[in-house]
CSV table of C-alpha atoms and ligand atoms in Angstrom, one decimal:
chain,number,residue,atom,x,y,z
A,1,MET,CA,-48.6,45.8,-192.3
A,2,ALA,CA,-52.0,46.5,-190.9
A,3,GLU,CA,-53.4,43.6,-192.8
A,4,HIS,CA,-50.9,41.2,-191.4
A,5,HIS,CA,-51.7,42.3,-187.9
A,6,LEU,CA,-55.4,42.1,-188.6
A,7,LYS,CA,-55.1,38.5,-189.7
A,8,LYS,CA,-53.0,37.5,-186.7
A,9,ALA,CA,-54.6,39.5,-184.0
A,10,THR,CA,-58.2,40.1,-184.8
A,11,TRP,CA,-59.3,37.0,-186.7
A,12,SER,CA,-62.2,36.5,-184.4
A,13,TRP,CA,-63.4,40.0,-185.3
A,14,ILE,CA,-63.9,39.2,-189.0
A,15,VAL,CA,-67.4,38.4,-190.2
A,16,ALA,CA,-67.1,35.2,-192.3
A,17,PRO,CA,-68.5,35.3,-195.9
A,18,GLY,CA,-70.9,32.5,-195.6
A,19,ALA,CA,-73.8,31.2,-193.5
A,20,ARG,CA,-73.1,27.5,-193.8
A,21,ASN,CA,-72.8,27.2,-190.0
A,22,THR,CA,-76.3,26.9,-188.6
A,23,LYS,CA,-75.3,28.8,-185.5
A,24,ARG,CA,-74.4,31.8,-187.6
A,25,HIS,CA,-77.0,34.5,-187.6
A,26,SER,CA,-75.3,37.3,-189.5
A,27,GLY,CA,-75.2,38.0,-193.2
A,28,ILE,CA,-72.6,40.1,-195.1
A,29,GLN,CA,-73.0,43.7,-194.0
A,30,TYR,CA,-73.7,46.5,-196.5
A,31,CYS,CA,-74.8,50.1,-196.7
A,32,PRO,CA,-77.6,50.5,-199.3
A,33,ALA,CA,-76.6,54.1,-200.0
A,34,CYS,CA,-73.0,53.2,-200.8
A,35,LEU,CA,-74.1,50.5,-203.2
A,36,LYS,CA,-76.5,52.8,-204.8
A,37,ASN,CA,-73.8,55.4,-205.5
A,38,ASP,CA,-71.4,52.9,-207.0
A,39,VAL,CA,-71.0,52.8,-210.8
A,40,ARG,CA,-70.0,49.2,-210.3
A,41,PRO,CA,-71.4,48.1,-207.0
A,42,TYR,CA,-69.0,46.3,-204.7
A,43,PHE,CA,-69.0,45.1,-201.0
A,44,ARG,CA,-66.4,47.0,-199.0
A,45,ILE,CA,-63.7,45.0,-197.1
A,46,HIS,CA,-64.4,47.0,-193.9
A,47,TRP,CA,-68.0,45.8,-193.9
A,48,ARG,CA,-66.5,42.4,-192.9
A,49,PHE,CA,-65.0,43.9,-189.7
A,50,ALA,CA,-67.2,42.8,-186.7
A,51,TRP,CA,-66.6,46.2,-185.0
A,52,HIS,CA,-68.2,47.9,-188.0
A,53,THR,CA,-72.0,48.4,-187.6
A,54,CYS,CA,-72.3,51.9,-189.2
A,55,CYS,CA,-71.5,53.6,-192.5
A,56,LYS,CA,-69.5,56.6,-191.5
A,57,VAL,CA,-70.0,58.2,-195.0
A,58,HIS,CA,-73.8,58.2,-194.8
A,59,GLY,CA,-74.3,57.9,-191.0
A,60,HIS,CA,-76.6,54.9,-191.6
A,61,ALA,CA,-76.6,51.6,-189.7
A,62,LEU,CA,-75.2,48.8,-191.8
A,63,LEU,CA,-77.7,46.1,-192.8
A,64,ASP,CA,-76.9,42.4,-193.0
A,65,ARG,CA,-80.3,41.0,-194.1
A,66,CYS,CA,-82.5,41.5,-197.1
A,67,HIS,CA,-85.2,44.1,-196.6
A,68,ALA,CA,-87.8,42.1,-198.5
A,69,CYS,CA,-87.4,38.5,-197.3
A,70,ASN,CA,-85.2,38.9,-194.2
A,71,SER,CA,-82.6,36.3,-195.4
A,72,PRO,CA,-79.0,36.9,-194.4
A,73,VAL,CA,-77.1,38.6,-197.3
A,74,GLU,CA,-74.9,36.0,-198.9
A,75,TYR,CA,-73.5,37.2,-202.3
A,76,HIS,CA,-71.4,34.0,-202.7
A,77,ARG,CA,-74.8,32.2,-203.2
A,78,LEU,CA,-75.6,34.3,-206.3
A,79,GLU,CA,-75.5,32.6,-209.7
A,80,ALA,CA,-74.2,33.9,-213.0
A,81,GLU,CA,-77.7,34.8,-214.3
A,82,ASP,CA,-78.3,37.1,-211.3
A,83,GLU,CA,-75.7,39.4,-213.0
A,84,LEU,CA,-75.8,42.0,-210.2
A,85,ILE,CA,-74.0,41.5,-206.9
A,86,THR,CA,-76.7,43.8,-205.2
A,87,VAL,CA,-79.6,41.3,-205.5
A,88,CYS,CA,-80.7,39.1,-202.6
A,89,ALA,CA,-79.6,35.5,-203.3
A,90,THR,CA,-82.9,34.2,-201.9
A,91,CYS,CA,-85.7,36.5,-203.3
A,92,LYS,CA,-83.8,38.6,-205.9
A,93,ALA,CA,-84.8,41.9,-204.4
A,94,ASP,CA,-82.4,44.7,-205.1
A,95,LEU,CA,-80.6,45.5,-201.8
A,96,ARG,CA,-79.8,49.1,-203.0
A,97,THR,CA,-83.5,49.9,-202.5
A,98,ALA,CA,-83.4,49.1,-198.7
A,99,SER,CA,-83.7,51.9,-196.3
A,100,SER,CA,-81.6,52.2,-193.1
A,101,ARG,CA,-81.9,54.1,-189.9
A,102,GLY,CA,-79.2,56.2,-188.3
A,103,CYS,CA,-76.3,54.7,-186.4
A,104,VAL,CA,-76.1,54.2,-182.6
A,105,SER,CA,-73.6,56.9,-181.8
A,106,ASP,CA,-71.6,55.0,-179.1
A,107,ALA,CA,-71.2,52.0,-181.5
A,108,LEU,CA,-69.9,54.4,-184.2
A,109,LYS,CA,-67.5,55.9,-181.6
A,110,PHE,CA,-66.2,52.5,-180.7
A,111,GLN,CA,-65.9,51.6,-184.4
A,112,LEU,CA,-63.7,54.7,-185.1
A,113,VAL,CA,-61.5,54.0,-182.1
A,114,ALA,CA,-61.0,50.3,-183.2
A,115,ASP,CA,-60.2,51.6,-186.8
A,116,ASP,CA,-57.6,53.9,-185.4
A,117,VAL,CA,-56.0,51.0,-183.4
A,118,LEU,CA,-55.8,49.0,-186.5
A,119,LEU,CA,-54.5,51.8,-188.7
A,120,ASN,CA,-51.9,53.0,-186.3
A,121,GLY,CA,-50.9,49.6,-184.9
A,122,ILE,CA,-51.3,50.9,-181.4
A,123,GLY,CA,-54.2,51.3,-178.9
A,124,THR,CA,-54.6,52.6,-175.4
A,125,PHE,CA,-56.3,51.2,-172.4
A,126,GLN,CA,-56.3,53.0,-169.0
A,127,SER,CA,-53.7,55.3,-170.6
A,128,SER,CA,-51.3,52.4,-171.3
A,129,ALA,CA,-50.2,52.0,-174.9
A,130,MET,CA,-50.5,48.5,-176.3
A,131,SER,CA,-50.3,46.8,-179.7
A,132,ILE,CA,-53.3,45.6,-181.7
A,133,SER,CA,-53.5,42.1,-180.4
A,134,PRO,CA,-53.8,42.8,-176.6
A,135,TRP,CA,-56.2,45.7,-177.3
A,136,PHE,CA,-58.6,43.5,-179.2
A,137,GLU,CA,-58.1,40.7,-176.7
A,138,LEU,CA,-59.3,43.1,-174.0
A,139,ALA,CA,-62.2,44.3,-176.1
A,140,ASP,CA,-63.1,40.6,-176.7
A,141,TYR,CA,-63.0,39.8,-173.0
A,142,PHE,CA,-65.2,42.8,-172.0
A,143,VAL,CA,-67.8,41.9,-174.7
A,144,SER,CA,-68.0,38.4,-173.1
A,145,LEU,CA,-68.3,40.0,-169.6
A,146,ILE,CA,-71.2,42.2,-170.8
A,147,ARG,CA,-72.9,39.2,-172.3
A,148,VAL,CA,-72.6,37.3,-169.1
A,149,ALA,CA,-74.0,40.3,-167.2
A,150,GLN,CA,-76.8,40.5,-169.7
A,151,ARG,CA,-78.0,37.0,-168.7
A,152,GLY,CA,-78.8,38.6,-165.3
A,153,GLU,CA,-77.3,35.8,-163.2
A,154,ASN,CA,-74.6,37.8,-161.6
A,155,GLN,CA,-75.7,40.9,-159.7
A,156,THR,CA,-72.2,41.9,-158.5
A,157,LEU,CA,-70.9,41.8,-162.1
A,158,SER,CA,-73.8,44.0,-163.3
A,159,GLU,CA,-73.0,46.4,-160.4
A,160,PHE,CA,-69.3,46.4,-161.4
A,161,LEU,CA,-70.2,47.3,-165.0
A,162,LYS,CA,-72.7,49.9,-163.9
A,163,LEU,CA,-70.0,51.6,-161.8
A,164,ILE,CA,-67.8,51.9,-164.9
A,165,GLY,CA,-70.7,53.5,-166.8
A,166,VAL,CA,-71.9,50.5,-168.9
A,167,GLN,CA,-75.5,50.4,-169.8
A,168,LEU,CA,-76.4,46.8,-170.5
A,169,PRO,CA,-78.2,46.3,-173.9
A,170,MET,CA,-81.9,46.0,-173.5
A,171,SER,CA,-82.2,43.4,-176.2
A,172,PRO,CA,-82.6,39.8,-174.9
A,173,PRO,CA,-79.3,38.0,-174.3
A,174,MET,CA,-77.9,36.1,-177.2
A,175,GLN,CA,-76.8,32.5,-177.2
A,176,PRO,CA,-73.5,32.4,-175.3
A,177,GLY,CA,-72.0,29.9,-177.9
A,178,ASN,CA,-72.3,32.5,-180.7
A,179,HIS,CA,-69.2,34.6,-181.1
A,180,LEU,CA,-69.4,38.3,-181.7
A,181,GLU,CA,-68.6,38.0,-185.4
A,182,THR,CA,-71.6,35.6,-185.9
A,183,LEU,CA,-74.2,37.9,-184.4
A,184,GLN,CA,-76.5,40.1,-186.4
A,185,THR,CA,-75.5,43.7,-186.9
A,186,HIS,CA,-78.0,45.2,-184.6
A,187,ASP,CA,-77.0,42.8,-181.7
A,188,ARG,CA,-73.4,43.6,-182.2
A,189,GLU,CA,-74.2,47.3,-182.5
A,190,ARG,CA,-75.7,47.3,-179.0
A,191,LEU,CA,-72.9,45.3,-177.5
A,192,LEU,CA,-70.2,47.6,-179.0
A,193,ALA,CA,-72.1,50.7,-177.7
A,194,ALA,CA,-72.0,49.1,-174.2
A,195,LEU,CA,-68.3,48.3,-174.6
A,196,LEU,CA,-67.2,51.9,-175.3
A,197,PRO,CA,-67.2,53.1,-171.7
A,198,ILE,CA,-65.1,50.2,-170.5
A,199,MET,CA,-62.5,50.6,-173.3
A,200,SER,CA,-62.2,54.3,-172.4
A,201,VAL,CA,-62.3,54.0,-168.6
A,202,SER,CA,-59.6,55.5,-166.5
A,203,LYS,CA,-57.5,53.3,-164.3
A,204,ASP,CA,-58.8,55.0,-161.1
A,205,LYS,CA,-62.4,54.5,-162.1
A,206,PHE,CA,-61.8,50.8,-163.1
A,207,ASP,CA,-60.0,50.0,-159.9
A,208,GLY,CA,-62.6,51.9,-157.9
A,209,ALA,CA,-65.4,49.8,-159.5
A,210,LEU,CA,-63.5,46.6,-158.7
A,211,GLN,CA,-63.3,47.6,-155.0
A,212,LYS,CA,-66.7,49.1,-154.6
A,213,SER,CA,-68.5,46.2,-156.2
A,214,ASN,CA,-66.3,43.7,-154.3
A,215,ILE,CA,-66.5,41.5,-157.4
A,216,SER,CA,-65.2,37.9,-156.9
A,217,LYS,CA,-62.8,35.8,-158.9
A,218,GLN,CA,-65.8,33.9,-160.2
A,219,GLY,CA,-67.4,37.2,-161.4
A,220,LEU,CA,-64.3,38.1,-163.5
A,221,ALA,CA,-62.8,34.9,-164.6
A,222,GLY,CA,-65.7,32.4,-164.2
A,223,HIS,CA,-68.2,31.5,-166.9
A,224,GLY,CA,-65.5,30.0,-169.1
A,225,LEU,CA,-63.8,33.5,-169.4
A,226,VAL,CA,-60.1,33.9,-169.2
A,227,LEU,CA,-58.9,37.2,-167.6
A,228,PRO,CA,-56.5,39.0,-170.1
A,229,ALA,CA,-52.9,39.0,-168.8
A,230,TRP,CA,-52.8,42.8,-169.0
A,231,ILE,CA,-55.5,43.2,-166.4
A,232,LYS,CA,-54.1,40.5,-164.2
A,233,ASN,CA,-50.6,42.2,-164.2
A,234,THR,CA,-51.7,45.8,-163.7
A,235,SER,CA,-54.8,45.9,-161.6
A,236,ALA,CA,-53.9,46.1,-157.9
A,237,SER,CA,-57.6,46.0,-156.9
A,238,LEU,CA,-58.3,42.5,-158.3
A,239,PRO,CA,-59.8,40.0,-156.0
A,240,ARG,CA,-57.1,38.5,-153.9
A,241,THR,CA,-57.6,35.0,-155.3
A,242,LEU,CA,-56.7,36.1,-158.9
A,243,ARG,CA,-53.6,38.0,-157.8
A,244,GLU,CA,-52.4,35.2,-155.6
A,245,LYS,CA,-52.6,32.7,-158.4
A,246,SER,CA,-50.3,34.7,-160.6
A,247,THR,CA,-47.8,35.4,-157.8
A,248,ARG,CA,-47.6,31.7,-157.0
A,249,LEU,CA,-47.1,30.9,-160.6
A,250,SER,CA,-44.2,33.3,-161.0
A,251,ALA,CA,-42.6,32.1,-157.8
A,252,ARG,CA,-42.7,28.6,-159.2
A,253,ILE,CA,-41.1,29.6,-162.4
A,254,ASP,CA,-38.2,31.4,-160.7
A,255,GLY,CA,-37.3,28.7,-158.3
A,256,PRO,CA,-35.5,25.4,-159.2
A,257,ARG,CA,-37.7,22.5,-160.0
A,258,PRO,CA,-37.3,18.9,-158.9
A,259,ARG,CA,-35.9,16.6,-161.5
A,260,TYR,CA,-39.2,14.6,-161.9
A,261,GLN,CA,-41.1,17.7,-162.6
A,262,VAL,CA,-38.7,18.8,-165.3
A,263,LYS,CA,-39.0,15.4,-167.0
A,264,ARG,CA,-42.7,15.6,-166.9
A,265,MET,CA,-42.7,19.1,-168.4
A,266,MET,CA,-40.3,18.0,-171.2
A,267,ALA,CA,-42.6,15.0,-172.0
A,268,LYS,CA,-45.6,17.3,-172.1
A,269,LEU,CA,-43.8,19.8,-174.4
A,270,GLN,CA,-42.7,17.0,-176.7
A,271,ARG,CA,-46.3,15.8,-177.0
A,272,LYS,CA,-47.4,19.3,-177.9
A,273,LEU,CA,-44.7,19.6,-180.6
A,274,ASP,CA,-45.6,16.2,-182.0
A,275,MET,CA,-49.2,17.3,-182.2
A,276,ALA,CA,-48.3,20.5,-183.9
A,277,HIS,CA,-46.2,18.7,-186.6
A,278,ARG,CA,-48.8,16.1,-187.3
B,1,LIG,ZN1,-72.8,54.3,-196.9
B,2,LIG,ZN1,-84.5,38.6,-200.1
């Protein structure tokens, strides 16, 4: 059940097992202490989750690079003669001998919350219950918003996030084209720590921050970002332009349409269906 949801809803939150894409910066994550304790070492499935940056058994930050040569860990590049899955595919150092620092506590807190959402099939945001998919959609959107603010081009956005309690990561901003699951563990760790206060914010505090910062439509839904439907539908304090847009849309859906418009819509739908069956 959970796995089915995971595949459908959180695909963009899974770290891919391969670094063929040159834009990709992350390797497969691991905890050296876990691998060391294994009779037969294996890479845990949850190390592939992009919201995992910490081993909760050992309290260590996960690693995704070789401690000796700094290459991303890619066990699929190992050859039969390597025999052990715990060696670096590039320099053959034993990953079990790597040392790791402690976790960033807010990143671990977010990780545990996201694990619960996945396990229970239900999450909460501003005290509303929601299923896995919209919850991760919101988290995804806010991560993007934090990354935009991190570039330092939008003062109002930074102010809005600060009012919610977000501390922008100190590390230099990452390439906007790189999705969360392609980032190195320590970059993701800092973003997820910054995300925790937004995902646990109360509705009053969130709406208050919207009003106080006087954030614009461009601030929330510009930069190629799409505002999640849940926020659009529930937040009374959204900039007027965003709310008006959705009101106009629903008015148009409710009312009768001229014949030419219906014809045009049918043609468009048909083209979409044709494309989907191709
Ligand atoms: Zn561990
Ligand atoms: Zn190496």
